[in-house]
């Protein structure tokens, strides 16, 4: 007769989950959702589009956060019922389902527990991620494209909304750079541990001799501010260039000059946008990202500290934070946390949670030292 006993495991999960609920402060979260819902229901909300966008975005983020917590609570209750049914009906299939659900809940609660470690000033903000090809020629451009796909797949797995804001294609293969936004609660805090230099070692598909090739790509992560009213950018400080959006190989995907490149003259920061259909929309999006970057720079200068949020990334030998090795063996290893896996393909398919969780825990330990 089947005797499935998962009570101790479920109790452990409930204990961890209770700690998470205390940190999240569910009653306060519900109250905030109620307040934002009232604001969102105001008939004159869209008289001020910027305020409306801020209210609806905040409401969506907090509703998502509450939904995650309530969904876990429901699944824990359902798991206990499933264990009882498996034992009463002596059903091996139900027992297997219960064990699988226990493991799935352990993973989900573990991820949520890591999120409670995100207490930085900007951690709860959406993230703007920029990937740039570094040393390594065509292989580096191809590697940058692989990383772009990796992060997009990761976001897709989590059902996080993503907007690719700009892509600069390389001539032969891959990309020179790409910028995308992940609009999810704690996206910046989560992805900020991905910032740094990534290194790929493989048998190059672009080398006729089939030699092993090492290439690099840089990942920059900054928070996207709801509104950057703290940063005033005089028109005289920027140069705005417009051009036609283009796809791989230079093929035109737009018949008008709708893409926008903004250069901030005092700092040399350049932001390009070509995702939107109109020049006005691209200009607004580019300006918003520029304001976010300048706000970070301003905060860093005021604190007289080393740049930590976006970081200075050279994408070359000596400063890599993660290695992706495809030859002569298969391994992806984070050089800061020592976390590694022996299935690079799963990582390139978006299986990044282990690296991100270990990175957040590593950063928390470093900050507490």
Short mmCIF file of C-alpha atoms in Angstrom, two decimals:
data_model
loop_
_atom_site.label_atom_id
_atom_site.label_comp_id
_atom_site.label_asym_id
_atom_site.label_seq_id
_atom_site.Cartn_x
_atom_site.Cartn_y
_atom_site.Cartn_z
CA UNK A 1 0.00 0.00 0.00
CA UNK A 2 1.22 3.48 -0.88
CA UNK A 3 2.39 5.60 2.05
CA UNK A 4 3.45 8.98 0.69
CA UNK A 5 4.64 11.32 3.43
CA UNK A 6 5.74 14.77 2.31
CA UNK A 7 4.55 16.58 5.42
CA UNK A 8 8.02 17.55 6.64
CA UNK A 9 9.03 18.85 3.20
CA UNK A 10 5.79 20.83 2.84
CA UNK A 11 6.20 22.27 6.34
CA UNK A 12 9.72 23.44 5.46
CA UNK A 13 8.36 25.17 2.37
CA UNK A 14 5.56 26.79 4.37
CA UNK A 15 8.08 28.08 6.91
CA UNK A 16 10.24 29.64 4.20
CA UNK A 17 7.15 31.01 2.48
CA UNK A 18 5.93 32.59 5.74
CA UNK A 19 9.23 34.48 6.00
CA UNK A 20 8.80 35.68 2.44
CA UNK A 21 5.25 36.85 3.11
CA UNK A 22 6.49 38.85 6.10
CA UNK A 23 9.11 40.60 3.96
CA UNK A 24 6.67 41.25 1.12
CA UNK A 25 4.09 42.54 3.64
CA UNK A 26 1.00 41.23 1.87
CA UNK A 27 -1.53 43.46 3.73
CA UNK A 28 0.43 46.57 2.77
CA UNK A 29 0.71 45.29 -0.80
CA UNK A 30 -3.06 44.79 -1.02
CA UNK A 31 -3.62 48.29 0.36
CA UNK A 32 -1.25 49.75 -2.24
CA UNK A 33 -3.06 47.89 -5.02
CA UNK A 34 -6.40 49.24 -3.78
CA UNK A 35 -5.04 52.78 -3.76
CA UNK A 36 -3.57 52.48 -7.25
CA UNK A 37 -6.77 50.86 -8.53
CA UNK A 38 -8.74 53.89 -7.33
CA UNK A 39 -6.31 56.19 -9.13
CA UNK A 40 -6.43 54.07 -12.28
CA UNK A 41 -10.23 54.24 -12.26
CA UNK A 42 -10.35 58.02 -12.15
CA UNK A 43 -12.16 59.42 -15.22
CA UNK A 44 -9.52 62.12 -15.74
CA UNK A 45 -6.55 59.76 -15.40
CA UNK A 46 -5.40 60.07 -19.00
CA UNK A 47 -5.57 63.84 -18.97
CA UNK A 48 -1.97 63.50 -17.78
CA UNK A 49 -0.48 60.64 -19.87
CA UNK A 50 2.82 60.54 -17.93
CA UNK A 51 1.04 60.19 -14.61
CA UNK A 52 -1.36 57.63 -16.09
CA UNK A 53 1.54 55.55 -17.36
CA UNK A 54 3.19 55.66 -13.96
CA UNK A 55 0.00 54.63 -12.14
CA UNK A 56 -0.92 51.78 -14.50
CA UNK A 57 2.65 50.45 -14.57
CA UNK A 58 2.92 50.50 -10.77
CA UNK A 59 -0.46 48.82 -10.47
CA UNK A 60 0.51 46.09 -12.92
CA UNK A 61 3.79 45.39 -11.13
CA UNK A 62 2.18 45.15 -7.70
CA UNK A 63 -0.65 42.98 -8.98
CA UNK A 64 1.94 40.62 -10.49
CA UNK A 65 3.81 40.48 -7.19
CA UNK A 66 0.63 39.69 -5.25
CA UNK A 67 -0.42 37.10 -7.82
CA UNK A 68 2.87 35.24 -7.38
CA UNK A 69 2.42 35.09 -3.62
CA UNK A 70 -1.23 34.01 -3.68
CA UNK A 71 -0.53 31.43 -6.39
CA UNK A 72 2.16 29.80 -4.25
CA UNK A 73 -0.17 29.70 -1.28
CA UNK A 74 -2.86 28.01 -3.39
CA UNK A 75 -0.38 25.47 -4.78
CA UNK A 76 0.83 24.55 -1.30
CA UNK A 77 -2.76 23.89 -0.23
CA UNK A 78 -3.42 21.86 -3.39
CA UNK A 79 -0.25 19.83 -2.83
CA UNK A 80 -1.42 18.71 0.60
CA UNK A 81 -4.75 17.63 -0.89
CA UNK A 82 -2.96 15.78 -3.70
CA UNK A 83 -0.84 13.84 -1.16
CA UNK A 84 -3.99 12.86 0.76
CA UNK A 85 -5.71 11.67 -2.42
CA UNK A 86 -2.66 9.69 -3.51
CA UNK A 87 -2.61 7.84 -0.20
CA UNK A 88 -6.38 7.29 -0.04
CA UNK A 89 -6.57 5.99 -3.62
CA UNK A 90 -3.23 4.18 -3.48
CA UNK A 91 -2.42 5.99 -6.75
CA UNK A 92 1.22 5.90 -7.84
CA UNK A 93 0.63 8.44 -10.63
CA UNK A 94 -0.78 10.97 -8.16
CA UNK A 95 2.20 10.33 -5.90
CA UNK A 96 4.60 11.05 -8.76
CA UNK A 97 2.63 14.22 -9.55
CA UNK A 98 2.88 15.30 -5.91
CA UNK A 99 6.65 14.77 -5.83
CA UNK A 100 7.05 16.76 -9.07
CA UNK A 101 4.92 19.59 -7.70
CA UNK A 102 6.95 19.61 -4.47
CA UNK A 103 10.14 20.10 -6.49
CA UNK A 104 8.52 22.79 -8.65
CA UNK A 105 7.33 24.67 -5.56
CA UNK A 106 10.77 24.37 -3.98
CA UNK A 107 12.25 26.06 -7.08
CA UNK A 108 9.60 28.81 -7.19
CA UNK A 109 9.84 29.60 -3.48
CA UNK A 110 13.62 29.60 -3.73
CA UNK A 111 13.46 32.17 -6.51
CA UNK A 112 11.02 34.33 -4.53
CA UNK A 113 13.25 34.06 -1.47
CA UNK A 114 16.14 35.40 -3.52
CA UNK A 115 13.96 38.35 -4.55
CA UNK A 116 13.60 39.32 -0.89
CA UNK A 117 17.37 39.96 -0.92
CA UNK A 118 16.87 42.71 -3.50
CA UNK A 119 16.77 45.83 -1.38
CA UNK A 120 18.86 48.22 -3.45
CA UNK A 121 17.63 51.71 -4.27
CA UNK A 122 16.64 50.79 -7.84
CA UNK A 123 16.21 47.02 -7.55
CA UNK A 124 12.44 47.01 -8.06
CA UNK A 125 12.67 49.01 -11.31
CA UNK A 126 12.40 47.60 -14.86
CA UNK A 127 15.75 46.89 -16.48
CA UNK A 128 17.39 48.15 -19.65
CA UNK A 129 20.00 45.67 -20.85
CA UNK A 130 22.62 46.45 -23.50
CA UNK A 131 24.79 43.75 -25.05
CA UNK A 132 27.90 44.71 -27.02
CA UNK A 133 30.25 42.52 -29.02
CA UNK A 134 33.82 42.75 -27.72
CA UNK A 135 37.14 41.25 -28.76
CA UNK A 136 36.91 38.30 -31.14
CA UNK A 137 35.73 39.62 -34.50
CA UNK A 138 32.86 37.75 -36.16
CA UNK A 139 32.73 35.22 -33.34
CA UNK A 140 32.18 38.03 -30.82
CA UNK A 141 29.31 39.44 -32.89
CA UNK A 142 27.76 35.98 -33.09
CA UNK A 143 28.28 35.49 -29.34
CA UNK A 144 26.51 38.80 -28.62
CA UNK A 145 23.58 37.55 -30.69
CA UNK A 146 23.57 34.28 -28.71
CA UNK A 147 23.45 36.23 -25.44
CA UNK A 148 20.58 38.37 -26.73
CA UNK A 149 18.60 35.24 -27.55
CA UNK A 150 19.51 33.75 -24.15
CA UNK A 151 18.11 36.70 -22.21
CA UNK A 152 14.99 36.94 -24.37
CA UNK A 153 14.33 33.22 -23.81
CA UNK A 154 14.86 33.68 -20.07
CA UNK A 155 12.30 36.49 -20.00
CA UNK A 156 9.92 34.41 -22.12
CA UNK A 157 10.17 31.51 -19.65
CA UNK A 158 9.11 33.88 -16.86
CA UNK A 159 6.46 35.60 -19.01
CA UNK A 160 8.18 38.97 -18.51
CA UNK A 161 7.28 41.65 -21.09
CA UNK A 162 10.30 42.52 -23.23
CA UNK A 163 10.81 45.29 -25.77
CA UNK A 164 13.84 45.24 -28.06
CA UNK A 165 14.64 48.92 -28.33
CA UNK A 166 17.60 48.93 -30.69
CA UNK A 167 19.73 46.45 -32.64
CA UNK A 168 22.89 47.14 -34.59
CA UNK A 169 23.68 44.22 -36.88
CA UNK A 170 27.19 43.15 -37.79
CA UNK A 171 28.16 42.80 -41.44
CA UNK A 172 28.94 39.08 -41.61
CA UNK A 173 26.96 37.54 -38.74
CA UNK A 174 25.52 38.41 -35.35
CA UNK A 175 25.15 41.86 -33.84
CA UNK A 176 27.39 44.74 -32.85
CA UNK A 177 25.01 45.67 -30.05
CA UNK A 178 21.42 45.42 -28.87
CA UNK A 179 19.36 47.14 -26.19
CA UNK A 180 16.15 45.76 -24.71
CA UNK A 181 13.84 46.54 -21.80
CA UNK A 182 12.47 43.97 -19.35
CA UNK A 183 9.36 45.46 -17.76
CA UNK A 184 8.83 43.29 -14.69
CA UNK A 185 8.98 43.83 -10.92
CA UNK A 186 12.58 43.69 -9.67
CA UNK A 187 13.90 43.20 -13.19
CA UNK A 188 16.88 45.48 -12.53
CA UNK A 189 17.78 43.91 -9.19
CA UNK A 190 17.51 40.46 -10.73
CA UNK A 191 19.45 41.10 -13.92
CA UNK A 192 22.04 43.49 -12.49
CA UNK A 193 24.19 40.50 -11.45
CA UNK A 194 24.46 39.64 -15.17
CA UNK A 195 26.40 42.84 -15.86
CA UNK A 196 30.01 42.28 -16.85
CA UNK A 197 32.16 40.59 -19.45
CA UNK A 198 31.06 37.20 -20.80
CA UNK A 199 33.58 34.88 -22.50
CA UNK A 200 32.93 32.17 -25.09
CA UNK A 201 35.35 29.39 -26.04
CA UNK A 202 34.40 27.15 -28.99
CA UNK A 203 35.45 25.71 -32.31
CA UNK A 204 34.72 28.69 -34.52
CA UNK A 205 32.12 28.12 -37.27
CA UNK A 206 33.64 31.13 -39.05
CA UNK A 207 37.18 29.77 -39.15
CA UNK A 208 37.94 27.53 -42.15
CA UNK A 209 40.75 25.87 -40.22
CA UNK A 210 38.33 24.89 -37.46
CA UNK A 211 40.52 26.33 -34.73
CA UNK A 212 39.34 27.05 -31.22
CA UNK A 213 38.33 30.67 -30.81
CA UNK A 214 37.85 32.84 -27.72
CA UNK A 215 35.51 35.81 -27.96
CA UNK A 216 33.96 38.30 -25.58
CA UNK A 217 30.76 40.30 -25.13
CA UNK A 218 29.81 42.95 -22.59
CA UNK A 219 26.47 43.10 -20.77
CA UNK A 220 25.37 46.39 -19.21
CA UNK A 221 22.26 46.60 -17.01
CA UNK A 222 20.68 49.85 -15.82
CA UNK A 223 17.34 50.57 -14.13
CA UNK A 224 14.68 52.37 -16.13
CA UNK A 225 13.22 55.23 -14.16
CA UNK A 226 9.51 55.96 -14.23
CA UNK A 227 10.34 59.59 -14.74
CA UNK A 228 13.69 61.27 -14.64
CA UNK A 229 12.59 64.65 -13.35
CA UNK A 230 15.75 64.80 -11.24
CA UNK A 231 17.83 65.12 -14.40
CA UNK A 232 17.39 68.17 -16.57
CA UNK A 233 18.96 67.85 -20.01
CA UNK A 234 19.29 71.15 -21.86
CA UNK A 235 18.68 70.87 -25.60
CA UNK A 236 22.12 72.40 -26.14
CA UNK A 237 23.69 69.35 -24.42
CA UNK A 238 22.37 66.83 -26.92
CA UNK A 239 22.77 66.09 -30.60
CA UNK A 240 19.90 64.24 -32.26
CA UNK A 241 20.52 62.28 -35.47
CA UNK A 242 17.77 60.54 -37.41
CA UNK A 243 18.21 57.65 -39.83
CA UNK A 244 16.32 54.76 -41.33
CA UNK A 245 15.83 51.60 -39.32
CA UNK A 246 17.49 48.58 -40.84
CA UNK A 247 17.55 44.83 -40.43
CA UNK A 248 20.19 42.14 -40.95
CA UNK A 249 22.46 42.74 -43.91
CA UNK A 250 21.41 46.35 -44.19
CA UNK A 251 17.97 45.50 -45.55
CA UNK A 252 15.66 48.45 -44.99
CA UNK A 253 12.69 47.77 -42.76
CA UNK A 254 11.45 51.33 -42.76
CA UNK A 255 10.96 53.78 -45.60
CA UNK A 256 11.19 56.89 -43.40
CA UNK A 257 13.88 58.35 -41.17
CA UNK A 258 12.22 57.19 -37.93
CA UNK A 259 15.23 55.79 -36.02
CA UNK A 260 16.85 58.21 -33.57
CA UNK A 261 20.34 58.49 -32.10
CA UNK A 262 20.87 60.91 -29.21
CA UNK A 263 24.40 61.89 -28.16
CA UNK A 264 24.87 63.58 -24.80
CA UNK A 265 27.72 65.94 -25.62
CA UNK A 266 29.15 66.55 -22.10
CA UNK A 267 29.52 62.84 -21.31
CA UNK A 268 29.65 61.23 -24.75
CA UNK A 269 26.81 58.83 -23.86
CA UNK A 270 25.01 57.63 -27.00
CA UNK A 271 21.53 56.08 -27.08
CA UNK A 272 19.88 54.74 -30.25
CA UNK A 273 16.25 53.70 -30.70
CA UNK A 274 14.54 52.20 -33.73
CA UNK A 275 11.83 50.01 -32.25
CA UNK A 276 8.91 52.43 -32.61
CA UNK A 277 7.27 53.40 -35.88
CA UNK A 278 7.52 57.15 -35.45
CA UNK A 279 10.50 59.43 -34.94
CA UNK A 280 8.73 61.14 -32.04
CA UNK A 281 8.23 57.86 -30.17
CA UNK A 282 11.83 56.78 -30.74
CA UNK A 283 13.11 60.16 -29.58
CA UNK A 284 11.04 59.94 -26.38
CA UNK A 285 12.24 56.39 -25.68
CA UNK A 286 15.89 57.31 -26.31
CA UNK A 287 15.62 60.37 -24.09
CA UNK A 288 14.14 58.29 -21.28
CA UNK A 289 17.04 55.81 -21.37
CA UNK A 290 19.55 58.68 -21.56
CA UNK A 291 17.95 60.29 -18.50
CA UNK A 292 18.18 56.97 -16.63
CA UNK A 293 21.88 56.66 -17.44
CA UNK A 294 22.58 60.26 -16.47
CA UNK A 295 20.69 59.85 -13.21
CA UNK A 296 22.89 56.89 -12.31
CA UNK A 297 25.99 58.87 -13.22
CA UNK A 298 24.78 61.77 -11.10
CA UNK A 299 24.14 59.52 -8.09
CA UNK A 300 27.55 57.91 -8.44
CA UNK A 301 29.36 61.23 -8.68
CA UNK A 302 27.50 62.59 -5.66
CA UNK A 303 28.47 59.54 -3.61
CA UNK A 304 32.04 59.61 -4.94
CA UNK A 305 31.93 55.85 -5.34
CA UNK A 306 33.02 53.54 -8.07
CA UNK A 307 30.40 52.96 -10.70
CA UNK A 308 28.60 49.80 -9.63
CA UNK A 309 25.20 49.68 -11.31
CA UNK A 310 26.12 49.83 -14.99
CA UNK A 311 29.82 49.20 -14.46
CA UNK A 312 32.81 49.77 -16.69
CA UNK A 313 33.04 46.76 -18.96
CA UNK A 314 35.88 46.27 -21.42
CA UNK A 315 34.81 42.91 -22.91
CA UNK A 316 38.32 41.51 -23.18
CA UNK A 317 40.84 39.32 -21.36
CA UNK A 318 41.25 39.62 -17.61
CA UNK A 319 37.87 40.87 -16.43
CA UNK A 320 35.36 38.22 -17.50
CA UNK A 321 32.70 37.21 -14.96
CA UNK A 322 31.39 34.11 -16.75
CA UNK A 323 32.85 31.60 -19.19
CA UNK A 324 30.87 29.58 -21.71
CA UNK A 325 33.06 26.69 -22.88
CA UNK A 326 31.85 24.56 -25.81
CA UNK A 327 35.24 22.97 -26.67
CA UNK A 328 37.21 20.93 -25.69
CA UNK A 329 34.60 20.27 -22.96
CA UNK A 330 31.11 21.55 -22.15
CA UNK A 331 30.68 23.92 -19.22
CA UNK A 332 29.31 27.31 -18.20
CA UNK A 333 30.91 28.72 -15.05
CA UNK A 334 30.44 31.95 -13.13
CA UNK A 335 33.89 33.00 -11.99
CA UNK A 336 32.58 35.03 -9.03
CA UNK A 337 30.26 32.50 -7.42
CA UNK A 338 31.87 29.28 -8.75
CA UNK A 339 28.39 28.16 -9.84
CA UNK A 340 28.62 25.97 -12.94
CA UNK A 341 26.58 23.67 -15.17
CA UNK A 342 27.65 21.14 -17.78
CA UNK A 343 24.88 21.84 -20.27
CA UNK A 344 25.69 25.09 -22.15
CA UNK A 345 22.78 24.60 -24.54
CA UNK A 346 20.24 24.79 -21.71
CA UNK A 347 21.86 28.03 -20.56
CA UNK A 348 21.74 29.54 -24.05
CA UNK A 349 18.08 28.47 -24.13
CA UNK A 350 17.39 30.72 -21.15
CA UNK A 351 18.04 28.50 -18.13
CA UNK A 352 19.71 31.25 -16.10
CA UNK A 353 17.91 31.14 -12.76
CA UNK A 354 20.66 29.17 -11.03
CA UNK A 355 23.31 31.69 -12.11
CA UNK A 356 21.13 34.66 -11.17
CA UNK A 357 20.17 33.27 -7.75
CA UNK A 358 23.76 32.42 -6.86
CA UNK A 359 24.85 35.85 -8.10
CA UNK A 360 22.33 37.67 -5.92
CA UNK A 361 23.28 35.63 -2.85
CA UNK A 362 27.00 36.22 -3.58
CA UNK A 363 26.45 39.97 -3.89
CA UNK A 364 24.46 40.05 -0.65
CA UNK A 365 27.29 38.28 1.20
CA UNK A 366 29.87 40.67 -0.25
CA UNK A 367 27.80 43.70 0.77
CA UNK A 368 27.35 42.35 4.31
CA UNK A 369 31.07 41.72 4.84
#
